[in-house]
Each structure stands twice: as C-alpha cells, then as structure tokens.
mmCIF file with all atom_site columns, C-alpha atoms in Angstrom:
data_model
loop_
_atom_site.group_PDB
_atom_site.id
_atom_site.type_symbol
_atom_site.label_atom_id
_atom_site.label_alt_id
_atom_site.label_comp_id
_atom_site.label_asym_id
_atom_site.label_entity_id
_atom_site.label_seq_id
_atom_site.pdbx_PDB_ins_code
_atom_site.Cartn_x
_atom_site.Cartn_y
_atom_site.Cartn_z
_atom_site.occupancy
_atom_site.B_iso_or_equiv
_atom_site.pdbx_formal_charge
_atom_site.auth_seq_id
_atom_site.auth_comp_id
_atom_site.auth_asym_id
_atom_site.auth_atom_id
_atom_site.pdbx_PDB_model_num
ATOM 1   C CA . UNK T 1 1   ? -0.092  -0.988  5.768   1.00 92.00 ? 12  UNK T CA 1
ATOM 2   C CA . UNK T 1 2   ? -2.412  1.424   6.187   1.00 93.00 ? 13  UNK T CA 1
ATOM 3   C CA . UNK T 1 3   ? -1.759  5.146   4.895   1.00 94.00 ? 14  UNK T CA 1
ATOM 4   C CA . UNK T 1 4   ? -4.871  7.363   5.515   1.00 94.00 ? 15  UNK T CA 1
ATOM 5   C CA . UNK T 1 5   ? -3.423  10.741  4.610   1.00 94.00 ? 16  UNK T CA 1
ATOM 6   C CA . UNK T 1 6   ? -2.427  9.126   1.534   1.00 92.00 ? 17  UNK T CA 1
ATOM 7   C CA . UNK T 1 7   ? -5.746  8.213   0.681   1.00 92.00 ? 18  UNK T CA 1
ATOM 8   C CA . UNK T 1 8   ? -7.461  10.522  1.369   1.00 92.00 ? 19  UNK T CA 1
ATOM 9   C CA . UNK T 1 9   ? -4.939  12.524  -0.870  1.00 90.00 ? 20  UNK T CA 1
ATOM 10  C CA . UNK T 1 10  ? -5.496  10.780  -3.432  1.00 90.00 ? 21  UNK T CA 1
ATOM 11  C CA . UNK T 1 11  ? -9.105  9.750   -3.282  1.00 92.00 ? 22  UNK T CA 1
ATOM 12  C CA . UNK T 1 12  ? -8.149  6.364   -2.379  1.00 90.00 ? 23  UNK T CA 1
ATOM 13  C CA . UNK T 1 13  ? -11.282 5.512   -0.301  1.00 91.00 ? 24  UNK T CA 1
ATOM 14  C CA . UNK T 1 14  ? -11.177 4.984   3.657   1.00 92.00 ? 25  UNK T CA 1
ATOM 15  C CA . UNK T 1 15  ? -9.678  1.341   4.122   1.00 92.00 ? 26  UNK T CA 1
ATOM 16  C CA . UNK T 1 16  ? -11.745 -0.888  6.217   1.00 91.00 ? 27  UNK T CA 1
ATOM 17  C CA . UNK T 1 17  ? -9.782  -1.001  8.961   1.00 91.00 ? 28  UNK T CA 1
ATOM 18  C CA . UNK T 1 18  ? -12.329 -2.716  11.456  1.00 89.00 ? 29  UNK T CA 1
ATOM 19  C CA . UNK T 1 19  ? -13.475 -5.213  9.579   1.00 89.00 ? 30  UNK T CA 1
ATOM 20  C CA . UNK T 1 20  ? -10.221 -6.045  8.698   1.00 92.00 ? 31  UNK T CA 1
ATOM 21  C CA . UNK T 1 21  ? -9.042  -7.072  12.268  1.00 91.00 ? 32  UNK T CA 1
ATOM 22  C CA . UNK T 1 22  ? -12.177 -8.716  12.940  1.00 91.00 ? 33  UNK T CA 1
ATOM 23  C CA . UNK T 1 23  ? -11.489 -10.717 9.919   1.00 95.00 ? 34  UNK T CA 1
ATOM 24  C CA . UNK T 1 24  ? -7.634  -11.419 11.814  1.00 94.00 ? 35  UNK T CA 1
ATOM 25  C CA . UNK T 1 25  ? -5.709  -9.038  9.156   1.00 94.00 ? 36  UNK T CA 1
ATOM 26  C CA . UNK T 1 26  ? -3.225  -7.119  10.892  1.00 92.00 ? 37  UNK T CA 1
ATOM 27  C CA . UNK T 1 27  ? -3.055  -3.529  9.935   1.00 94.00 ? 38  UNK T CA 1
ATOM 28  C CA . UNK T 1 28  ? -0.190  -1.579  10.646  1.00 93.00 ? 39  UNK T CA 1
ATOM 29  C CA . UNK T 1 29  ? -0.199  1.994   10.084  1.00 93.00 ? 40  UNK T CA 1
ATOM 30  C CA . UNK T 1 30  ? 2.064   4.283   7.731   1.00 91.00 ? 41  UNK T CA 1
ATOM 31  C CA . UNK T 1 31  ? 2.677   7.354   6.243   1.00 90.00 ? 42  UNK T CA 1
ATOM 32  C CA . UNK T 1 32  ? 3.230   6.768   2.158   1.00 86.00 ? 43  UNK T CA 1
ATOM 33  C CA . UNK T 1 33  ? 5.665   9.375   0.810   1.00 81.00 ? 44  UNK T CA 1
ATOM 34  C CA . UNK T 1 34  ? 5.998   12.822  -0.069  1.00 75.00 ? 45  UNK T CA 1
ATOM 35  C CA . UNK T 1 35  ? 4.241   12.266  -3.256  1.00 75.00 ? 46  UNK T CA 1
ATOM 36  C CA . UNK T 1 36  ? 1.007   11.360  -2.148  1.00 81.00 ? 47  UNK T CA 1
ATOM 37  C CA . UNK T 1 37  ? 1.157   12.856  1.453   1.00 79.00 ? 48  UNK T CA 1
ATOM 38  C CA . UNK T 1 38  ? 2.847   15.714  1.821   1.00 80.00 ? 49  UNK T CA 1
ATOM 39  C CA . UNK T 1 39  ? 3.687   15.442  5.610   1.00 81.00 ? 50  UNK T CA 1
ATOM 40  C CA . UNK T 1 40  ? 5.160   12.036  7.101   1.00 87.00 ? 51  UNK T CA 1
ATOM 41  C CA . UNK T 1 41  ? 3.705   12.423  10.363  1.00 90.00 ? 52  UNK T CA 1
ATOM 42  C CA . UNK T 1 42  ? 2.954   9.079   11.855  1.00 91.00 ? 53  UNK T CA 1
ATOM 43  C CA . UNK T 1 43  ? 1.017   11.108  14.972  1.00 94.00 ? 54  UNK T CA 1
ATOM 44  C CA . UNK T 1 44  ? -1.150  12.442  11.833  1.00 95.00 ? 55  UNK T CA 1
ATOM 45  C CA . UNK T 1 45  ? -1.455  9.600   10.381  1.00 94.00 ? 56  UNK T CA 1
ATOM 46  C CA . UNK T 1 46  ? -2.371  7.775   13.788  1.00 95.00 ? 57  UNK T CA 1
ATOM 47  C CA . UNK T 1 47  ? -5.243  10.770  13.939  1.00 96.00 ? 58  UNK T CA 1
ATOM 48  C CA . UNK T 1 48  ? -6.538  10.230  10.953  1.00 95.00 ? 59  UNK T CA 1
ATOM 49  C CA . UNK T 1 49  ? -6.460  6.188   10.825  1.00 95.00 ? 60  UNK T CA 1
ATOM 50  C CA . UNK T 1 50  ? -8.569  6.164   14.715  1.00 95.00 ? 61  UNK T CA 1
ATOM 51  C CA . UNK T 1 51  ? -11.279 9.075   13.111  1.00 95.00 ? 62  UNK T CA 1
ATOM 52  C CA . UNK T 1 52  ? -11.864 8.037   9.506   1.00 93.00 ? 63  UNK T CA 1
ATOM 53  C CA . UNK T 1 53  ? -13.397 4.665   10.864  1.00 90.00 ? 64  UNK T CA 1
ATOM 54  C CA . UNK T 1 54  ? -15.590 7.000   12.607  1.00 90.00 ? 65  UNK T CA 1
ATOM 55  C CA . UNK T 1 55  ? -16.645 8.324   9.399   1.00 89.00 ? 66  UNK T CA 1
ATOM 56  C CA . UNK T 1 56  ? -16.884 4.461   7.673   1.00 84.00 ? 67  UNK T CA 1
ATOM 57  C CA . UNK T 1 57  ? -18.584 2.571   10.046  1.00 74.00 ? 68  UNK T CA 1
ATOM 58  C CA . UNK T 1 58  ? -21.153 4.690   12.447  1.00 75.00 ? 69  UNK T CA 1
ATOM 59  C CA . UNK T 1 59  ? -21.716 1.984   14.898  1.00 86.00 ? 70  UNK T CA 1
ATOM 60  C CA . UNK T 1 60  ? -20.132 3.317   17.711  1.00 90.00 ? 71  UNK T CA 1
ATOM 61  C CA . UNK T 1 61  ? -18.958 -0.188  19.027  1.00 87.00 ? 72  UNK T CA 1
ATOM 62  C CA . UNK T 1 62  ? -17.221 -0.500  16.161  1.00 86.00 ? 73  UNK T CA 1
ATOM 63  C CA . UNK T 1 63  ? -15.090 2.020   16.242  1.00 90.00 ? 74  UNK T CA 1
ATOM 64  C CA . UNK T 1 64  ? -11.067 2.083   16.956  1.00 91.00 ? 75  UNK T CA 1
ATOM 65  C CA . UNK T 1 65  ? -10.216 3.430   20.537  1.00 93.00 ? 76  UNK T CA 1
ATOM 66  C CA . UNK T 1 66  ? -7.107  5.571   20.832  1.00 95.00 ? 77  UNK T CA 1
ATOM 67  C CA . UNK T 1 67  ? -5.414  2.356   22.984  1.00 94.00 ? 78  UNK T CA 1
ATOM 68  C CA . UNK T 1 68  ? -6.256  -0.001  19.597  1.00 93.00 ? 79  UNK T CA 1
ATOM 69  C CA . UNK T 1 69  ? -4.945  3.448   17.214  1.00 94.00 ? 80  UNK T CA 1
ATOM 70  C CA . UNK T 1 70  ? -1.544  3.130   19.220  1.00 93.00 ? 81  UNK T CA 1
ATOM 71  C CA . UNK T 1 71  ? -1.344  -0.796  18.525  1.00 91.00 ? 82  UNK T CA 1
ATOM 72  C CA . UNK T 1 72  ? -0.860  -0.086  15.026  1.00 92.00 ? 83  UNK T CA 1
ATOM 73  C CA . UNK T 1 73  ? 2.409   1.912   15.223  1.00 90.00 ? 84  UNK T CA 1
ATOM 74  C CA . UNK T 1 74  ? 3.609   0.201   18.137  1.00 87.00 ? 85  UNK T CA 1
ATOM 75  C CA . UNK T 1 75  ? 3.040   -3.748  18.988  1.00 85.00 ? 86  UNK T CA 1
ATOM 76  C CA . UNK T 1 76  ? 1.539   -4.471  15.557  1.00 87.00 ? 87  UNK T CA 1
ATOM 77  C CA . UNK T 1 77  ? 3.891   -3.173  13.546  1.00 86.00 ? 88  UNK T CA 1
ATOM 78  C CA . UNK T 1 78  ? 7.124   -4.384  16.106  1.00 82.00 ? 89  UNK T CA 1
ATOM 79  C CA . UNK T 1 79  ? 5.542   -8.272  15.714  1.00 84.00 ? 90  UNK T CA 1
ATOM 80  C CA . UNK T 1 80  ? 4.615   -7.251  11.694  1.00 86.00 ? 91  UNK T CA 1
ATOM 81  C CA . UNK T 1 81  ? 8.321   -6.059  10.537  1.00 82.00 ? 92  UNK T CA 1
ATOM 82  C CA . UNK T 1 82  ? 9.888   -8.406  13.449  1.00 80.00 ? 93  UNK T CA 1
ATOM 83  C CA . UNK T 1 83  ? 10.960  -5.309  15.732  1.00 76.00 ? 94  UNK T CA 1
ATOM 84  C CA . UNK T 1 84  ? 10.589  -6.963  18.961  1.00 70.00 ? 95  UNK T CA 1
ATOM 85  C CA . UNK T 1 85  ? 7.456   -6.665  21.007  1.00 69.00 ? 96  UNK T CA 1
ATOM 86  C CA . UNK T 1 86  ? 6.460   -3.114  20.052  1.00 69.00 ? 97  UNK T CA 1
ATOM 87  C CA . UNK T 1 87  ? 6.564   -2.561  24.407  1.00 71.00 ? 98  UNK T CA 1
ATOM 88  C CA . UNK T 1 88  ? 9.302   -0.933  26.790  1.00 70.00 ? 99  UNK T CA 1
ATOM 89  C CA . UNK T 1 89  ? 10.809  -4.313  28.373  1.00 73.00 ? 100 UNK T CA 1
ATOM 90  C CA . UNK T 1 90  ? 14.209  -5.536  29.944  1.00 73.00 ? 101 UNK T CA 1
ATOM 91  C CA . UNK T 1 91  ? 16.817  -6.273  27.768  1.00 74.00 ? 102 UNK T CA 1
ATOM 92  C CA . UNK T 1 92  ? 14.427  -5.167  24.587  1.00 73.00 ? 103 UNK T CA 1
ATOM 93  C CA . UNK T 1 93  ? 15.354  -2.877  22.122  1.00 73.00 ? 104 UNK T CA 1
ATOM 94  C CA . UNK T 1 94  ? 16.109  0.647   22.504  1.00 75.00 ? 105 UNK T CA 1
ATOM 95  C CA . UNK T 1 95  ? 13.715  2.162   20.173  1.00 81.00 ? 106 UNK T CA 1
ATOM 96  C CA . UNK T 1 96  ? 11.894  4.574   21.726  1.00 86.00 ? 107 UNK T CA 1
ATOM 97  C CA . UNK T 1 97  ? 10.117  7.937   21.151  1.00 88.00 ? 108 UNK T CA 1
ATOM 98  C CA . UNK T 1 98  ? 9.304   10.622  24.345  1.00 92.00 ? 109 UNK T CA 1
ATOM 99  C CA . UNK T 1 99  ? 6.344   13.109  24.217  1.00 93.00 ? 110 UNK T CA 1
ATOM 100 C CA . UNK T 1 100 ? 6.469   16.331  25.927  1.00 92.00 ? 111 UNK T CA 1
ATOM 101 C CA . UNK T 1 101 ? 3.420   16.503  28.039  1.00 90.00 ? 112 UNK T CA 1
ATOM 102 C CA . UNK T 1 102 ? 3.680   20.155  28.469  1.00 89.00 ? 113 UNK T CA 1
ATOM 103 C CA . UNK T 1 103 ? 1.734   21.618  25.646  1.00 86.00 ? 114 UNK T CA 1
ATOM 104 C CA . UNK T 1 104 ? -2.160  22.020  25.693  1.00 88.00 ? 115 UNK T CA 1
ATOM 105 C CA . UNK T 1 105 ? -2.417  18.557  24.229  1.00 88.00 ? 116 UNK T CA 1
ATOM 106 C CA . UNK T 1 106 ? -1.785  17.258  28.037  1.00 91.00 ? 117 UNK T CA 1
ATOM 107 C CA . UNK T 1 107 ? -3.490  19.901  30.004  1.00 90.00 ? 118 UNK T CA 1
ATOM 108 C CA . UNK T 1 108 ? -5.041  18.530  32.280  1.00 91.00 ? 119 UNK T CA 1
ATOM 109 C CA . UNK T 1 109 ? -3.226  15.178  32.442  1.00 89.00 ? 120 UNK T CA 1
ATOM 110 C CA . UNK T 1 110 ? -5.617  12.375  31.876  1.00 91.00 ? 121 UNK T CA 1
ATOM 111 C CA . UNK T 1 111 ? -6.280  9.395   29.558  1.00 92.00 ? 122 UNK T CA 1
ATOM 112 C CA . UNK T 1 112 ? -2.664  9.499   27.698  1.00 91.00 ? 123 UNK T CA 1
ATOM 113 C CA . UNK T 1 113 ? -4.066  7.108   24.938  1.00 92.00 ? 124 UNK T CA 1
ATOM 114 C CA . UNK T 1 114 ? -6.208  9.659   23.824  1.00 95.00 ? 125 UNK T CA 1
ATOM 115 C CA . UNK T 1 115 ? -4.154  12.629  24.581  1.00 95.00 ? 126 UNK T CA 1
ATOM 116 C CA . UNK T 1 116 ? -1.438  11.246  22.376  1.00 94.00 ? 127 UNK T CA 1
ATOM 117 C CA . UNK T 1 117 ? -3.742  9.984   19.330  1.00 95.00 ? 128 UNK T CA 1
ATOM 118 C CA . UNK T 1 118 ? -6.378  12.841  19.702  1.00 95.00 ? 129 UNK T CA 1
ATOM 119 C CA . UNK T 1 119 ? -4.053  16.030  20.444  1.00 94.00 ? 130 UNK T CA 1
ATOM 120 C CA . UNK T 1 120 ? -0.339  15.246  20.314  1.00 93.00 ? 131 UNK T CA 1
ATOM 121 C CA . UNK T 1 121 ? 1.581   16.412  17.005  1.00 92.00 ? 132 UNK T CA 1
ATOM 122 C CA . UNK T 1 122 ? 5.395   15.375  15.774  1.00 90.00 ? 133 UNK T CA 1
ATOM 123 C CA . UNK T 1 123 ? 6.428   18.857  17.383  1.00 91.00 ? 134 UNK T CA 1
ATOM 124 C CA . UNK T 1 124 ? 5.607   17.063  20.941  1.00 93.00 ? 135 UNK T CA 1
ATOM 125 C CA . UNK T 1 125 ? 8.280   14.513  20.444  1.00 94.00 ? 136 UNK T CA 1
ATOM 126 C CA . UNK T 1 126 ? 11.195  15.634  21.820  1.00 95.00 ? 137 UNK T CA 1
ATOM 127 C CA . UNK T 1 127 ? 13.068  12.429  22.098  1.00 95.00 ? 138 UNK T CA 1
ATOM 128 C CA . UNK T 1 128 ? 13.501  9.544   19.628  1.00 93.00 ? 139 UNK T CA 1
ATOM 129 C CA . UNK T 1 129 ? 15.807  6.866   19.668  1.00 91.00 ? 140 UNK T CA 1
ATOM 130 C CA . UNK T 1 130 ? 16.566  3.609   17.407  1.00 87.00 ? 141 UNK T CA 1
ATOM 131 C CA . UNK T 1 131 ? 18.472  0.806   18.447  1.00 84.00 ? 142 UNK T CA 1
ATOM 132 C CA . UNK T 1 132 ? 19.927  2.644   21.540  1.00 85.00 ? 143 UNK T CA 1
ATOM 133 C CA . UNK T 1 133 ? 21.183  5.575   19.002  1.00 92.00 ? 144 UNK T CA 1
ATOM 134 C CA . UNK T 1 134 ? 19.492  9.200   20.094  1.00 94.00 ? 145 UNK T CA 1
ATOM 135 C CA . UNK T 1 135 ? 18.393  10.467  16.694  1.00 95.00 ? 146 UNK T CA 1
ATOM 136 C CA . UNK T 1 136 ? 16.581  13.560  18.373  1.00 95.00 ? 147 UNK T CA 1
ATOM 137 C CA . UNK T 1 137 ? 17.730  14.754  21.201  1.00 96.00 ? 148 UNK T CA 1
ATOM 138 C CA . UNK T 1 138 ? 15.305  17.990  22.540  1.00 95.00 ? 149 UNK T CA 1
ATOM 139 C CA . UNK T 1 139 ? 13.745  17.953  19.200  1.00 93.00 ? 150 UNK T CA 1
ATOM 140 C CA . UNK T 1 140 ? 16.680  18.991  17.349  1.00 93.00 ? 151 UNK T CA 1
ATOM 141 C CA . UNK T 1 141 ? 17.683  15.956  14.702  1.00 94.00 ? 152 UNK T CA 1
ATOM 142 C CA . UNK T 1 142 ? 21.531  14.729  15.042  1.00 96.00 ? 153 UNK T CA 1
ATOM 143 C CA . UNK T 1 143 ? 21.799  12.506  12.153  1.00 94.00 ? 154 UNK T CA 1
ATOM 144 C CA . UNK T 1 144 ? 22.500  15.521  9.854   1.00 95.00 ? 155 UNK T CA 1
ATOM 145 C CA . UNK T 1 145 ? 23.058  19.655  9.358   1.00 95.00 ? 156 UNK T CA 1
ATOM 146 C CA . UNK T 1 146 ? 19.034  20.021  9.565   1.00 91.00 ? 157 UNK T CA 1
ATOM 147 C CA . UNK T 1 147 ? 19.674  23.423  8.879   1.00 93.00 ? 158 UNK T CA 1
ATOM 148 C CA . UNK T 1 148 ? 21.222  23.046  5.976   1.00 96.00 ? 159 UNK T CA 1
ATOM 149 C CA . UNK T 1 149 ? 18.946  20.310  4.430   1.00 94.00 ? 160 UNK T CA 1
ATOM 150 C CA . UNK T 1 150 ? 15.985  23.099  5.223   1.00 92.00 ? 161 UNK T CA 1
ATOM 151 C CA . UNK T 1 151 ? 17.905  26.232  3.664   1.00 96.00 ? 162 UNK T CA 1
ATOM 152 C CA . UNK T 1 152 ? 18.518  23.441  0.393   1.00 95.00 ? 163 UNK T CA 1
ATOM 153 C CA . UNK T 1 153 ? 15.008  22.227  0.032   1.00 91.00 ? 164 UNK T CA 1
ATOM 154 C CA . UNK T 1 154 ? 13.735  25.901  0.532   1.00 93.00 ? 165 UNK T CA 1
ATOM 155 C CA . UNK T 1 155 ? 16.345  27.083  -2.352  1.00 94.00 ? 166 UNK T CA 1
ATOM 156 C CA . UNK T 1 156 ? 15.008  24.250  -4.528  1.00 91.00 ? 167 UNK T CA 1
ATOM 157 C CA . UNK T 1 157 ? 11.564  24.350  -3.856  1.00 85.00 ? 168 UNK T CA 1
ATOM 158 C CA . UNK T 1 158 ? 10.373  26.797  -6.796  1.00 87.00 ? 169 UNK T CA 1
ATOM 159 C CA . UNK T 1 159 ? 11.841  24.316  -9.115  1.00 86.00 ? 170 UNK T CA 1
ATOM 160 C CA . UNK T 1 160 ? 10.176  21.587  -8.005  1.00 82.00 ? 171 UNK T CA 1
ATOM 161 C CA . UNK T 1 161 ? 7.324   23.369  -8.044  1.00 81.00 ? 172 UNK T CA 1
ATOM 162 C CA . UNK T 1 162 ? 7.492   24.914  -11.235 1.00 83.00 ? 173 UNK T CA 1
ATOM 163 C CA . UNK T 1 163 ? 7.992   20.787  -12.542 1.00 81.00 ? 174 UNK T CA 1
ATOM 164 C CA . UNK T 1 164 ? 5.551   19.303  -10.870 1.00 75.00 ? 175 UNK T CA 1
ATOM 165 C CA . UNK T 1 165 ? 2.309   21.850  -11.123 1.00 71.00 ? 176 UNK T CA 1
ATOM 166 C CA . UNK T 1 166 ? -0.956  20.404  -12.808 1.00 53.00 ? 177 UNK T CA 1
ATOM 167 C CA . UNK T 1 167 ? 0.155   17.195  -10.669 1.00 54.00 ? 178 UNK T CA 1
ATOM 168 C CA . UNK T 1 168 ? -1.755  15.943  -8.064  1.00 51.00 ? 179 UNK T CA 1
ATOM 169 C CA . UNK T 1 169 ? -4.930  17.958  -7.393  1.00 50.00 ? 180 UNK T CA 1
ATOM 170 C CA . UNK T 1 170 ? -4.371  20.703  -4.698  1.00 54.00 ? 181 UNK T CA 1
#
C-alpha cells in the first residue's frame, strides 16, 4: 500500500511506484492515519501518488497516467483486498462513490481521468455508498451526528495539541 502524503510527511522517500508494476507488484494506494497524514483524503492521496513519480523518474514514458492513478483505488485494490472487480457491473457490489462535476474541476467537461485525479477534491463527492448502504447522501455523512463529532474534536483539540507539540515536525 502506497501512502504518499504519509511519506512525504514523514520524510519517507517517494516509493517506486513504476518500477514496481513493471516488476508485477501491485500497488494499491492509501491514506496512513492521522498521525502521519493529517488529512485522509484518498483524492489527495491519488494526486500526490500520479505526480510524485513525476518527480522520481523524469522519463516521461514512464510516468503514471491519471487512468493507471485511478487503478490503484479502484480495480487494484477491489482484486487486492477481494472487493469484487473494482468496476460498476450487474449484480456487483454496491460500493460506489459520485463526483459532482459542477465545480471548476470539470469546467469544461473533458478527459474525466484527469479531471478527477488532477482537480477533483473529497468536497466533490457528494455520494458514497458501501455494500448498497448510502453513507453520504449530498455530502452530508449519515452514519453519525457529524456535527457533534466536529463541535467534540474542536473542544478537544487544544489538548491534544498542547500533548502532542515538539511531535512530528510541522
């Protein structure tokens, strides 16, 4: 599993991602945890992964396309963690996310691939769904109170804070 933000967080090093899957690995991509990335945006993550091989490897031929970027958080990581195909299909499971296409990201509508991996951010999903269950429905979570799990962490956040400064390296 690959966790750019993470890495680069921590000073981890840019993962060889290319040479990798030309070796057959499969890479999947994730987000770590709070600890070493302080965002768990997969759409960040998915960003970061396609542009940091950029970086690594400067032969353009080389380098990740948004279409190969969108493999790794959808049919690699479905076949990887046994999820199904990681693709919409008939009688498949119902885990799905939806995009608005609204937002300046999309404008004008073109190569989606890239639009999504190059532009989109988590506030452009607006629908998510796992295992047939809506767990955001117009962007609003339905799990749980979000509201109230925001005013908590807000109320707790100088103690944390005050606990964990002269951690990780701002």
């Amino acid at each position: 599993v690959h966790n750019p933000v993470s890495n680069m967080r921590l000073g981890s090093g840019i993962a060889p991602v290319t040479a990798l899957r030309d070796r057959g690995v499969t890479v999947v991509l994730g987000t770590d945890g709070a600890a070493s990335n302080d965002g768990q945006s997969v759409l960040e993550a998915l960003k970061v992964a396609v542009l940091l091989q950029r970086v690594a490897n400067v032969d353009p031929q080389q380098w990740l396309t948004a279409h190969e970027g969108l493999s790794l958080v959808t049919s690699e990581s479905a076949r990887v963690f046994g999820f199904g195909t990681g693709r919409i299909s008939l009688g498949g499971p119902a885990d799905f996310i939806a995009v608005r296409r609204s937002g300046y990201a999309f404008a004008p509508h073109n190569d989606w691939h890239r639009q999504i991996v190059f532009g989109a951010s988590s506030l452009d999903v607006c629908y998510a769904a796992v295992d047939g269950e809506l767990l955001l429905d117009d962007g609003r979570i339905t799990m749980f109170d979000e509201d109230a799990i925001l005013a908590e962490a807000r109320e707790m956040g100088p103690m944390i804070y005050a606990r964990t400064e002269g951690g990780l390296h701002e």
